[in-house]
Short mmCIF file of C-alpha atoms and ligand atoms in Angstrom, two decimals:
data_model
loop_
_atom_site.label_atom_id
_atom_site.label_comp_id
_atom_site.label_asym_id
_atom_site.label_seq_id
_atom_site.Cartn_x
_atom_site.Cartn_y
_atom_site.Cartn_z
CA UNK A 253 -3.03 -7.34 -15.15
CA UNK A 254 -3.66 -10.33 -12.93
CA UNK A 255 -5.18 -13.19 -14.93
CA UNK A 256 -8.64 -14.51 -14.06
CA UNK A 257 -7.14 -17.92 -13.32
CA UNK A 258 -5.05 -16.39 -10.52
CA UNK A 259 -8.15 -14.86 -8.90
CA UNK A 260 -9.81 -18.30 -9.09
CA UNK A 261 -6.75 -19.91 -7.48
CA UNK A 262 -6.72 -17.34 -4.69
CA UNK A 263 -10.38 -18.05 -3.92
CA UNK A 264 -9.63 -21.77 -3.90
CA UNK A 265 -6.64 -21.32 -1.58
CA UNK A 266 -8.77 -19.28 0.80
CA UNK A 267 -11.60 -21.82 0.77
CA UNK A 268 -9.13 -24.65 1.40
CA UNK A 269 -7.70 -22.79 4.38
CA UNK A 270 -11.11 -22.07 5.90
CA UNK A 271 -12.66 -24.51 8.33
CA UNK A 272 -15.14 -26.99 6.90
CA UNK A 273 -18.72 -25.83 6.27
CA UNK A 274 -17.80 -22.15 6.23
CA UNK A 275 -18.95 -19.10 4.32
CA UNK A 276 -16.95 -15.94 3.62
CA UNK A 277 -18.39 -12.51 2.84
CA UNK A 278 -16.08 -9.97 1.20
CA UNK A 279 -17.59 -6.57 0.29
CA UNK A 280 -16.38 -4.21 -2.42
CA UNK A 281 -15.67 -0.58 -1.59
CA UNK A 282 -18.30 2.12 -1.96
CA UNK A 283 -18.07 5.55 -3.52
CA UNK A 284 -17.26 8.30 -1.00
CA UNK A 285 -18.80 11.76 -1.32
CA UNK A 286 -16.28 14.55 -1.84
CA UNK A 287 -18.84 17.35 -2.01
CA UNK A 288 -22.45 17.66 -3.06
CA UNK A 289 -23.08 15.28 -6.01
CA UNK A 290 -19.38 14.55 -6.55
CA UNK A 291 -17.32 11.64 -5.31
CA UNK A 292 -13.65 10.91 -4.67
CA UNK A 293 -12.09 8.77 -7.40
CA UNK A 294 -13.19 5.19 -6.77
CA UNK A 295 -10.64 2.82 -5.25
CA UNK A 296 -11.60 -0.83 -4.89
CA UNK A 297 -11.32 -2.52 -1.50
CA UNK A 298 -7.99 -4.35 -1.45
CA UNK A 299 -9.36 -7.68 -0.11
CA UNK A 300 -12.17 -7.68 -2.67
CA UNK A 301 -9.71 -6.71 -5.40
CA UNK A 302 -7.38 -9.51 -4.35
CA UNK A 303 -10.12 -12.13 -4.69
CA UNK A 304 -12.05 -10.91 -7.73
CA UNK A 305 -10.44 -8.15 -9.81
CA UNK A 306 -14.03 -6.87 -10.17
CA UNK A 307 -13.74 -3.09 -10.62
CA UNK A 308 -17.11 -1.72 -9.52
CA UNK A 309 -18.37 -0.33 -6.19
CA UNK A 310 -21.17 -1.82 -4.04
CA UNK A 311 -20.57 -5.45 -4.99
CA UNK A 312 -20.17 -8.36 -2.58
CA UNK A 313 -18.40 -11.70 -2.91
CA UNK A 314 -19.69 -14.86 -1.21
CA UNK A 315 -17.47 -17.93 -0.93
CA UNK A 316 -18.50 -21.26 0.55
CA UNK A 317 -17.06 -24.71 1.07
CA UNK A 318 -20.33 -26.20 2.33
CA UNK A 319 -20.74 -29.46 0.40
CA UNK A 320 -24.33 -28.86 -0.79
CA UNK A 321 -23.42 -25.42 -2.19
CA UNK A 322 -19.97 -26.28 -3.33
CA UNK A 323 -21.19 -28.93 -5.68
CA UNK A 324 -18.26 -28.23 -7.93
CA UNK A 325 -15.35 -30.50 -8.81
CA UNK A 326 -13.01 -28.71 -6.40
CA UNK A 327 -15.58 -28.20 -3.61
CA UNK A 328 -15.58 -24.43 -3.85
CA UNK A 329 -18.43 -22.05 -4.49
CA UNK A 330 -18.28 -18.39 -5.42
CA UNK A 331 -21.14 -15.95 -5.90
CA UNK A 332 -21.10 -12.24 -6.65
CA UNK A 333 -23.77 -9.66 -5.99
CA UNK A 334 -23.30 -6.59 -8.21
CA UNK A 335 -25.18 -3.59 -9.58
CA UNK A 336 -27.71 -4.66 -12.20
CA UNK A 337 -27.67 -3.32 -15.73
CA UNK A 338 -29.77 -0.14 -15.87
CA UNK A 339 -29.94 2.08 -18.94
CA UNK A 340 -30.73 5.31 -17.12
CA UNK A 341 -28.20 4.78 -14.33
CA UNK A 342 -25.53 3.92 -16.87
CA UNK A 343 -26.24 7.11 -18.85
CA UNK A 344 -25.75 9.18 -15.70
CA UNK A 345 -23.17 7.27 -13.68
CA UNK A 346 -21.27 5.03 -16.06
CA UNK A 347 -21.24 1.54 -17.48
CA UNK A 348 -21.98 -1.49 -15.35
CA UNK A 349 -20.77 -5.00 -16.04
CA UNK A 350 -23.97 -6.56 -14.75
CA UNK A 351 -24.44 -10.05 -13.28
CA UNK A 352 -24.71 -11.88 -16.61
CA UNK A 353 -21.33 -10.78 -17.92
CA UNK A 354 -19.69 -10.79 -14.48
CA UNK A 355 -20.31 -14.49 -13.99
CA UNK A 356 -18.39 -15.47 -17.09
CA UNK A 357 -15.79 -12.72 -17.16
CA UNK A 358 -14.70 -13.28 -13.55
CA UNK A 359 -15.12 -17.09 -13.52
CA UNK A 360 -17.72 -17.10 -10.76
CA UNK A 361 -20.19 -19.91 -10.19
CA UNK A 362 -23.03 -17.42 -10.15
CA UNK A 363 -23.64 -13.66 -10.11
CA UNK A 364 -26.80 -11.96 -8.88
CA UNK A 365 -28.25 -8.49 -9.00
CA UNK A 366 -27.65 -6.42 -5.91
CA UNK A 367 -31.44 -6.01 -5.79
CA UNK A 368 -31.62 -9.62 -4.53
CA UNK A 369 -29.01 -9.28 -1.81
CA UNK A 370 -31.24 -9.64 1.27
CA UNK A 371 -32.99 -12.81 0.21
CA UNK A 372 -29.85 -14.14 -1.47
CA UNK A 373 -27.56 -13.62 1.49
CA UNK A 374 -30.05 -15.14 3.89
CA UNK A 375 -30.26 -18.29 1.83
CA UNK A 376 -26.47 -18.49 1.41
CA UNK A 377 -25.72 -17.97 5.10
CA UNK A 378 -28.25 -20.56 6.24
CA UNK A 379 -26.69 -23.80 7.39
CA UNK A 380 -23.03 -22.79 7.60
CA UNK A 381 -21.11 -23.38 10.82
CA UNK A 382 -18.66 -20.47 10.46
CA UNK A 383 -18.79 -16.99 8.97
CA UNK A 384 -15.52 -15.39 7.83
CA UNK A 385 -15.83 -11.60 7.66
CA UNK A 386 -13.79 -8.49 8.45
CA UNK A 387 -15.66 -6.38 10.99
CA UNK A 388 -15.11 -2.63 11.19
CA UNK A 389 -14.45 -1.94 7.51
CA UNK A 390 -17.89 -1.83 5.87
CA UNK A 391 -20.53 -0.51 8.32
CA UNK A 392 -23.50 -0.75 5.95
CA UNK A 393 -22.74 -4.35 4.93
CA UNK A 394 -22.12 -5.22 8.57
CA UNK A 395 -25.53 -3.84 9.50
CA UNK A 396 -27.23 -5.83 6.75
CA UNK A 397 -25.35 -8.97 7.72
CA UNK A 398 -26.31 -8.65 11.39
CA UNK A 399 -29.96 -8.13 10.44
CA UNK A 400 -29.92 -11.24 8.27
CA UNK A 401 -28.14 -13.31 10.93
CA UNK A 402 -30.81 -12.25 13.41
CA UNK A 403 -33.55 -13.23 10.96
CA UNK A 404 -31.99 -16.66 10.63
CA UNK A 405 -31.80 -17.06 14.40
CA UNK A 406 -35.45 -15.96 14.73
CA UNK A 407 -36.76 -18.30 12.05
CA UNK A 408 -39.81 -20.24 13.28
CA UNK A 409 -39.16 -23.60 14.94
CA UNK A 410 -35.45 -23.30 14.24
CA UNK A 411 -35.94 -24.11 10.59
CA UNK A 412 -32.84 -22.11 9.75
CA UNK A 413 -29.32 -22.07 11.11
CA UNK A 414 -27.15 -18.99 11.38
CA UNK A 415 -23.39 -19.60 11.56
CA UNK A 416 -22.51 -19.99 15.24
CA UNK A 417 -18.94 -18.84 14.93
CA UNK A 418 -17.58 -15.68 13.35
CA UNK A 419 -13.93 -15.60 12.32
CA UNK A 420 -11.89 -12.60 11.17
CA UNK A 421 -11.15 -13.33 7.52
CA UNK A 422 -8.10 -11.04 7.64
CA UNK A 423 -6.03 -13.68 9.43
CA UNK A 424 -6.05 -15.86 6.32
CA UNK A 425 -6.10 -13.16 3.66
CA UNK A 426 -3.29 -11.11 5.17
CA UNK A 427 -0.97 -14.11 5.13
CA UNK A 428 -1.88 -14.86 1.53
CA UNK A 429 -1.30 -11.28 0.45
CA UNK A 430 2.05 -11.08 2.19
CA UNK A 431 3.75 -13.51 -0.21
CA UNK A 432 3.57 -12.18 -3.74
CA UNK A 433 3.02 -14.38 -6.79
CA UNK A 434 4.99 -14.09 -10.04
CA UNK A 435 2.18 -12.05 -11.58
CA UNK A 436 2.06 -9.70 -8.62
CA UNK A 437 5.82 -9.27 -8.67
CA UNK A 438 5.70 -8.51 -12.35
CA UNK A 439 3.11 -5.75 -11.80
CA UNK A 440 5.01 -4.36 -8.81
CA UNK A 441 8.18 -4.22 -10.91
CA UNK A 442 6.28 -2.17 -13.48
CA UNK A 443 4.76 0.13 -10.84
CA UNK A 444 8.24 0.64 -9.41
CA UNK A 445 9.75 1.36 -12.81
CA UNK A 446 7.02 3.87 -13.70
CA UNK A 447 7.63 5.60 -10.38
CA UNK A 448 11.39 5.76 -10.97
CA UNK A 449 10.84 7.52 -14.29
CA UNK A 450 8.49 9.98 -12.58
CA UNK A 451 11.06 10.78 -9.88
CA UNK A 452 13.66 11.43 -12.57
CA UNK A 453 11.23 13.78 -14.29
CA UNK A 454 10.72 15.70 -11.05
CA UNK A 455 14.48 16.05 -10.64
CA UNK A 456 14.86 17.46 -14.12
CA UNK A 457 11.97 19.92 -13.70
CA UNK A 458 13.04 21.22 -10.29
CA UNK A 459 14.07 24.84 -9.95
CA UNK A 460 13.80 27.60 -7.40
CA UNK A 461 10.63 29.66 -7.59
CA UNK A 462 8.22 26.98 -8.70
CA UNK A 463 5.68 25.56 -6.28
CA UNK A 464 5.78 22.16 -4.62
CA UNK A 465 2.55 21.28 -6.40
CA UNK A 466 4.23 21.89 -9.74
CA UNK A 467 6.57 18.99 -9.03
CA UNK A 468 3.59 16.97 -7.80
CA UNK A 469 1.97 17.64 -11.18
CA UNK A 470 5.12 16.53 -13.03
CA UNK A 471 5.09 13.27 -11.06
CA UNK A 472 1.39 12.61 -11.72
CA UNK A 473 1.78 13.54 -15.38
CA UNK A 474 4.57 11.03 -15.70
CA UNK A 475 2.55 8.29 -13.95
CA UNK A 476 -0.39 8.83 -16.27
CA UNK A 477 1.67 9.01 -19.44
CA UNK A 478 3.17 5.65 -18.54
CA UNK A 479 -0.21 4.01 -17.94
CA UNK A 480 -0.69 4.47 -14.20
CA UNK A 481 -3.80 6.62 -13.78
CA UNK A 482 -3.52 7.14 -10.03
CA UNK A 483 -0.82 7.58 -7.41
CA UNK A 484 -0.86 4.85 -4.77
CA UNK A 485 -1.14 7.42 -1.95
CA UNK A 486 -1.08 11.17 -1.43
CA UNK A 487 2.12 12.43 -3.06
CA UNK A 488 4.44 14.28 -0.71
CA UNK A 489 6.53 17.16 -2.07
CA UNK A 490 8.21 18.93 0.82
CA UNK A 491 10.65 21.73 0.15
CA UNK A 492 13.03 22.93 2.89
CA UNK A 493 11.76 22.28 6.40
CA UNK A 494 8.46 20.90 5.05
CA UNK A 495 10.46 17.70 4.52
CA UNK A 496 10.48 17.30 8.31
CA UNK A 497 6.69 16.78 8.31
CA UNK A 498 6.50 13.06 7.66
CA UNK A 499 3.05 13.00 6.06
CA UNK A 500 3.16 16.48 4.53
CA UNK A 501 0.68 16.63 1.65
CA UNK A 502 -0.21 20.33 1.43
CA UNK A 503 2.43 20.67 -1.31
CA UNK A 504 1.70 24.37 -1.53
CA UNK A 505 4.95 26.24 -0.88
CA UNK A 506 7.44 27.85 -3.20
CA UNK A 507 10.72 25.93 -3.64
CA UNK A 508 13.70 27.95 -2.51
CA UNK A 509 17.20 28.12 -3.98
CA UNK A 510 19.61 26.29 -1.66
CA UNK A 511 16.92 24.06 -0.09
CA UNK A 512 16.43 20.35 -0.44
CA UNK A 513 13.11 18.96 -1.62
CA UNK A 514 11.79 15.57 -0.48
CA UNK A 515 9.41 13.73 -2.81
CA UNK A 516 7.61 10.60 -1.60
CA UNK A 517 5.54 9.31 -4.51
CA UNK A 518 4.55 5.99 -6.00
CA UNK A 519 2.29 4.89 -8.82
CA UNK A 520 -0.57 2.45 -8.43
CA UNK A 521 -0.76 -0.15 -11.17
CA UNK A 522 -3.54 -2.76 -11.37
CA UNK A 523 -4.13 -1.98 -7.69
CA UNK A 524 -0.48 -2.46 -6.60
CA UNK A 525 1.63 0.29 -5.05
CA UNK A 526 5.14 1.55 -5.46
CA UNK A 527 6.47 3.76 -2.65
CA UNK A 528 9.62 5.73 -3.44
CA UNK A 529 11.23 8.70 -1.72
CA UNK A 530 14.03 10.76 -3.15
CA UNK A 531 15.49 13.92 -1.64
CA UNK A 532 17.46 16.30 -3.84
CA UNK A 533 18.63 19.91 -3.99
CA UNK A 534 16.10 22.28 -5.58
CA UNK A 535 18.90 23.86 -7.63
CA UNK A 536 20.70 20.64 -8.55
CA UNK A 537 23.73 21.04 -6.25
CA UNK A 538 24.00 19.77 -2.66
CA UNK A 539 25.55 22.14 -0.09
CA UNK A 540 28.26 20.74 2.20
CA UNK A 541 26.01 20.04 5.21
CA UNK A 542 23.27 18.66 2.97
CA UNK A 543 25.84 16.31 1.47
CA UNK A 544 27.00 15.07 4.84
CA UNK A 545 23.55 14.32 6.19
CA UNK A 546 22.35 12.87 2.88
CA UNK A 547 25.32 10.53 2.64
CA UNK A 548 24.64 9.32 6.17
CA UNK A 549 21.05 8.36 5.30
CA UNK A 550 22.27 6.61 2.16
CA UNK A 551 25.01 4.77 4.07
CA UNK A 552 22.41 3.56 6.57
CA UNK A 553 20.18 2.29 3.80
CA UNK A 554 22.98 0.53 1.91
CA UNK A 555 24.30 -1.08 5.11
CA UNK A 556 20.87 -2.37 6.05
CA UNK A 557 20.20 -3.85 2.61
CA UNK A 558 22.57 -6.76 3.21
CA UNK A 559 20.43 -8.01 6.08
CA UNK A 560 17.40 -8.53 3.86
CA UNK A 561 17.33 -12.23 3.13
CA UNK A 562 15.15 -15.20 4.06
CA UNK A 563 15.49 -16.09 7.72
CA UNK A 564 16.60 -12.63 8.83
CA UNK A 565 14.11 -10.10 10.21
CA UNK A 566 13.13 -6.51 9.46
CA UNK A 567 14.23 -5.75 13.02
CA UNK A 568 17.79 -6.87 12.24
CA UNK A 569 17.95 -4.47 9.30
CA UNK A 570 16.35 -1.71 11.39
CA UNK A 571 18.94 -2.13 14.14
CA UNK A 572 21.70 -1.88 11.56
CA UNK A 573 20.28 1.36 10.10
CA UNK A 574 19.84 2.80 13.60
CA UNK A 575 23.46 2.04 14.44
CA UNK A 576 24.80 3.71 11.29
CA UNK A 577 22.59 6.77 11.73
CA UNK A 578 23.37 7.13 15.44
CA UNK A 579 27.12 6.85 14.93
CA UNK A 580 26.90 9.36 12.07
CA UNK A 581 24.91 11.83 14.15
CA UNK A 582 27.55 11.56 16.89
CA UNK A 583 30.35 12.11 14.36
CA UNK A 584 28.58 15.18 12.97
CA UNK A 585 27.93 16.60 16.44
CA UNK A 586 24.14 16.28 16.45
CA UNK A 587 24.34 13.76 19.29
CA UNK A 588 26.83 13.54 22.11
CA UNK A 589 27.99 10.57 24.16
CA UNK A 590 28.74 7.00 23.19
CA UNK A 591 27.02 4.91 20.55
CA UNK A 592 25.81 2.44 23.19
CA UNK A 593 24.30 5.16 25.40
CA UNK A 594 22.53 6.82 22.50
CA UNK A 595 21.09 3.57 21.23
CA UNK A 596 20.07 2.53 24.73
CA UNK A 597 18.32 5.88 25.30
CA UNK A 598 16.95 5.99 21.76
CA UNK A 599 18.18 9.57 21.32
CA UNK A 600 18.32 8.94 17.56
CA UNK A 601 14.50 9.04 17.63
CA UNK A 602 14.65 12.84 17.71
CA UNK A 603 15.96 12.56 14.14
CA UNK A 604 14.84 9.15 12.85
CA UNK A 605 11.41 8.68 14.36
CA UNK A 606 9.77 6.15 12.03
CA UNK A 607 10.37 2.53 11.16
CA UNK A 608 12.84 1.35 8.54
CA UNK A 609 10.19 -0.15 6.31
CA UNK A 610 6.83 -1.80 5.83
CA UNK A 611 5.17 -4.44 3.67
CA UNK A 612 4.11 -3.20 0.24
CA UNK A 613 1.42 -4.57 -2.06
CA UNK A 614 -2.17 -3.70 -2.83
CA UNK A 615 -1.97 -1.24 0.06
CA UNK A 616 1.01 1.04 0.39
CA UNK A 617 1.17 0.01 4.04
CA UNK A 618 0.32 -3.53 3.15
CA UNK A 619 -1.21 -6.17 5.38
CA UNK A 620 0.60 -8.96 7.21
CA UNK A 621 1.78 -9.46 10.76
CA UNK A 622 5.25 -8.19 11.63
CA UNK A 623 5.46 -10.52 14.62
CA UNK A 624 4.42 -14.11 15.14
CA UNK A 625 3.80 -15.21 18.73
CA UNK A 626 5.57 -12.06 19.89
CA UNK A 627 8.69 -12.79 17.84
CA UNK A 628 9.87 -10.79 14.82
CA UNK A 629 8.84 -12.79 11.81
CA UNK A 630 11.55 -14.17 9.55
CA UNK A 631 11.63 -12.76 6.04
CA UNK A 632 10.58 -15.09 3.23
CA UNK A 633 11.06 -15.09 -0.54
CA UNK A 634 8.15 -13.29 -2.20
CA UNK A 635 7.73 -10.60 0.43
CA UNK A 636 7.96 -7.02 -0.86
CA UNK A 637 8.84 -4.19 1.49
CA UNK A 638 10.19 -0.68 1.64
CA UNK A 639 13.56 0.35 3.06
CA UNK A 640 13.31 3.99 4.03
CA UNK A 641 15.73 5.45 6.56
CA UNK A 642 15.52 9.17 7.18
CA UNK A 643 16.97 12.02 9.20
CA UNK A 644 14.81 15.01 10.04
CA UNK A 645 16.27 17.92 11.98
CA UNK A 646 13.52 20.13 13.41
CA UNK A 647 13.84 23.83 12.45
CA UNK A 648 14.20 24.69 16.16
CA UNK A 649 16.50 21.80 17.10
CA UNK A 650 19.24 22.62 19.58
CA UNK A 651 22.04 21.92 17.11
CA UNK A 652 24.36 23.91 14.88
CA UNK A 653 22.22 26.08 12.58
CA UNK A 654 23.61 24.43 9.45
CA UNK A 655 21.60 21.26 10.20
CA UNK A 656 18.32 22.90 11.16
CA UNK A 657 15.30 22.21 8.95
CA UNK A 658 17.01 19.52 6.89
CA UNK A 659 14.73 16.57 6.18
CA UNK A 660 16.05 13.62 4.19
CA UNK A 661 14.51 10.26 3.39
CA UNK A 662 15.62 7.69 0.84
CA UNK A 663 13.04 5.00 0.18
CA UNK A 664 13.34 1.99 -2.09
CA UNK A 665 11.19 -1.09 -2.64
CA UNK A 666 12.75 -4.52 -2.40
CA UNK A 667 11.66 -8.05 -3.14
CA UNK A 668 12.97 -10.79 -0.87
CA UNK A 669 14.41 -13.55 -3.09
CA UNK A 670 15.65 -17.06 -2.25
CA UNK A 671 19.19 -15.74 -1.92
CA UNK A 672 18.68 -12.19 -0.65
CA UNK A 673 16.89 -9.23 -2.13
CA UNK A 674 16.26 -7.41 -5.38
CA UNK A 675 15.83 -3.64 -5.45
CA UNK A 676 12.80 -2.86 -7.62
CA UNK A 677 13.42 0.88 -7.65
CA UNK A 678 17.10 1.13 -8.54
CA UNK A 679 16.43 3.29 -11.62
CA UNK A 680 15.65 6.34 -9.50
CA UNK A 681 19.05 8.02 -8.92
CA UNK A 682 20.12 8.33 -5.30
CA UNK A 683 23.88 8.78 -5.08
CA UNK A 684 24.93 12.41 -4.73
CA UNK A 685 26.88 12.21 -7.98
CA UNK A 686 24.05 10.61 -9.96
CA UNK A 687 21.47 13.12 -8.74
CA UNK A 688 23.69 16.13 -9.43
CA UNK A 689 24.68 14.75 -12.79
CA UNK A 690 21.08 14.18 -13.87
CA UNK A 691 19.91 17.55 -12.63
CA UNK A 692 22.82 19.53 -14.01
CA UNK A 693 22.73 17.87 -17.41
CA UNK A 694 18.98 18.06 -17.90
CA UNK A 695 19.00 21.67 -18.99
CA UNK A 696 15.71 22.22 -17.20
CA UNK A 697 17.34 24.12 -14.38
CA UNK A 698 17.01 27.69 -15.50
CA UNK A 699 17.22 29.84 -12.41
N1 LIG B 1412 4.51 6.94 1.57
C1 LIG B 1412 4.24 6.50 2.86
C2 LIG B 1412 5.37 5.78 3.44
O1 LIG B 1412 6.48 5.92 2.99
O2 LIG B 1412 5.22 5.00 4.33
MN1 MN B 1413 6.91 3.81 2.79
MN1 MN B 1414 6.84 6.60 1.03
#
């Protein structure tokens, strides 16, 4: 878990980076209806989570560096609006922390009941020059905010002052979230490790005849038994040609003897995601063409790894993976012509149609710009990202039938260090020998 002191430091860093006499409004997530009277499992808003660790819906964080408000030693002010204690509501819907406990537990200057939000927000907003907010994410808060801003502007004889300038708070927060702290890295290591164990469990439980959702259940069982209650995103279990659907989440087909199965699954721990893909034979033994294509994806990943170090860019690693994959596809007869021509014409995109990787953190596709002033941004120590080359041959591709319907992705999570990179997910087997050895020795493969 992230310590309270780190949340306090993050708020301070944000307030220091904001222009003088500014206020920031950061809303929590709200429950989302799944069907009548039932909701989807609650997931906190990542920005709100990053700044508070407060676990409930409907709350709202206010930060200010206006001198009269921020009458604190470090010139920062933080207030939380949250659901008030309510016996009846807590019997029906669950416990609430309440403003009194929230203030102390989350080291806030003050916490108020959500019942006071209109009056409270109006008084907080009054007199600030700038408002930092993320538009487009929280429609109901946005509506309330706009109403209050209008009330301030309409106040008689200009007795009140609405902030004149609105600034997208994401510019600052995304940069902060991109570089992970020691505590964040520690949690992400654990999320990665939990996910590796789950992938190993799926490998040992795989056999022809079971359903894709049975392996999904094994993965989620493993997450939970290791202390991660939720997956970080919709688990993908794609047997056979289902692996060629990049965001396949139906997970509702029978696994067939002789097919590969692709599993893209990662645990969420204390809000942080792991994002691992492994592809393995349903029956524990790769066929010859499966081996060839699998080894090519693995070679591309291993070759690209060496480019991950401070100062290099994700684009450099991507270009390397593209070159290995394209040359391999030519060698195997899936592409014709020269390497240069194929790269120039991007023919590899018929088979490798997504990026090599993405930032990873509180969101599985985490925030942070990939370019700065139009240039690929240099990697820095503390960044965490995925490295996930893949080859997907459509079932109707105009190639030798032995390749058709094969979908392979190998996805690991890496931390950029001062000297290079550290693979956080190395405990999930990925060499052909290691996968076959684990699956064949597990005894779970009873055809
Ligand atoms: N699991 C989503 C992705 O790999 O990007
Ligand atoms: Mn990914
Ligand atoms: Mn993934």
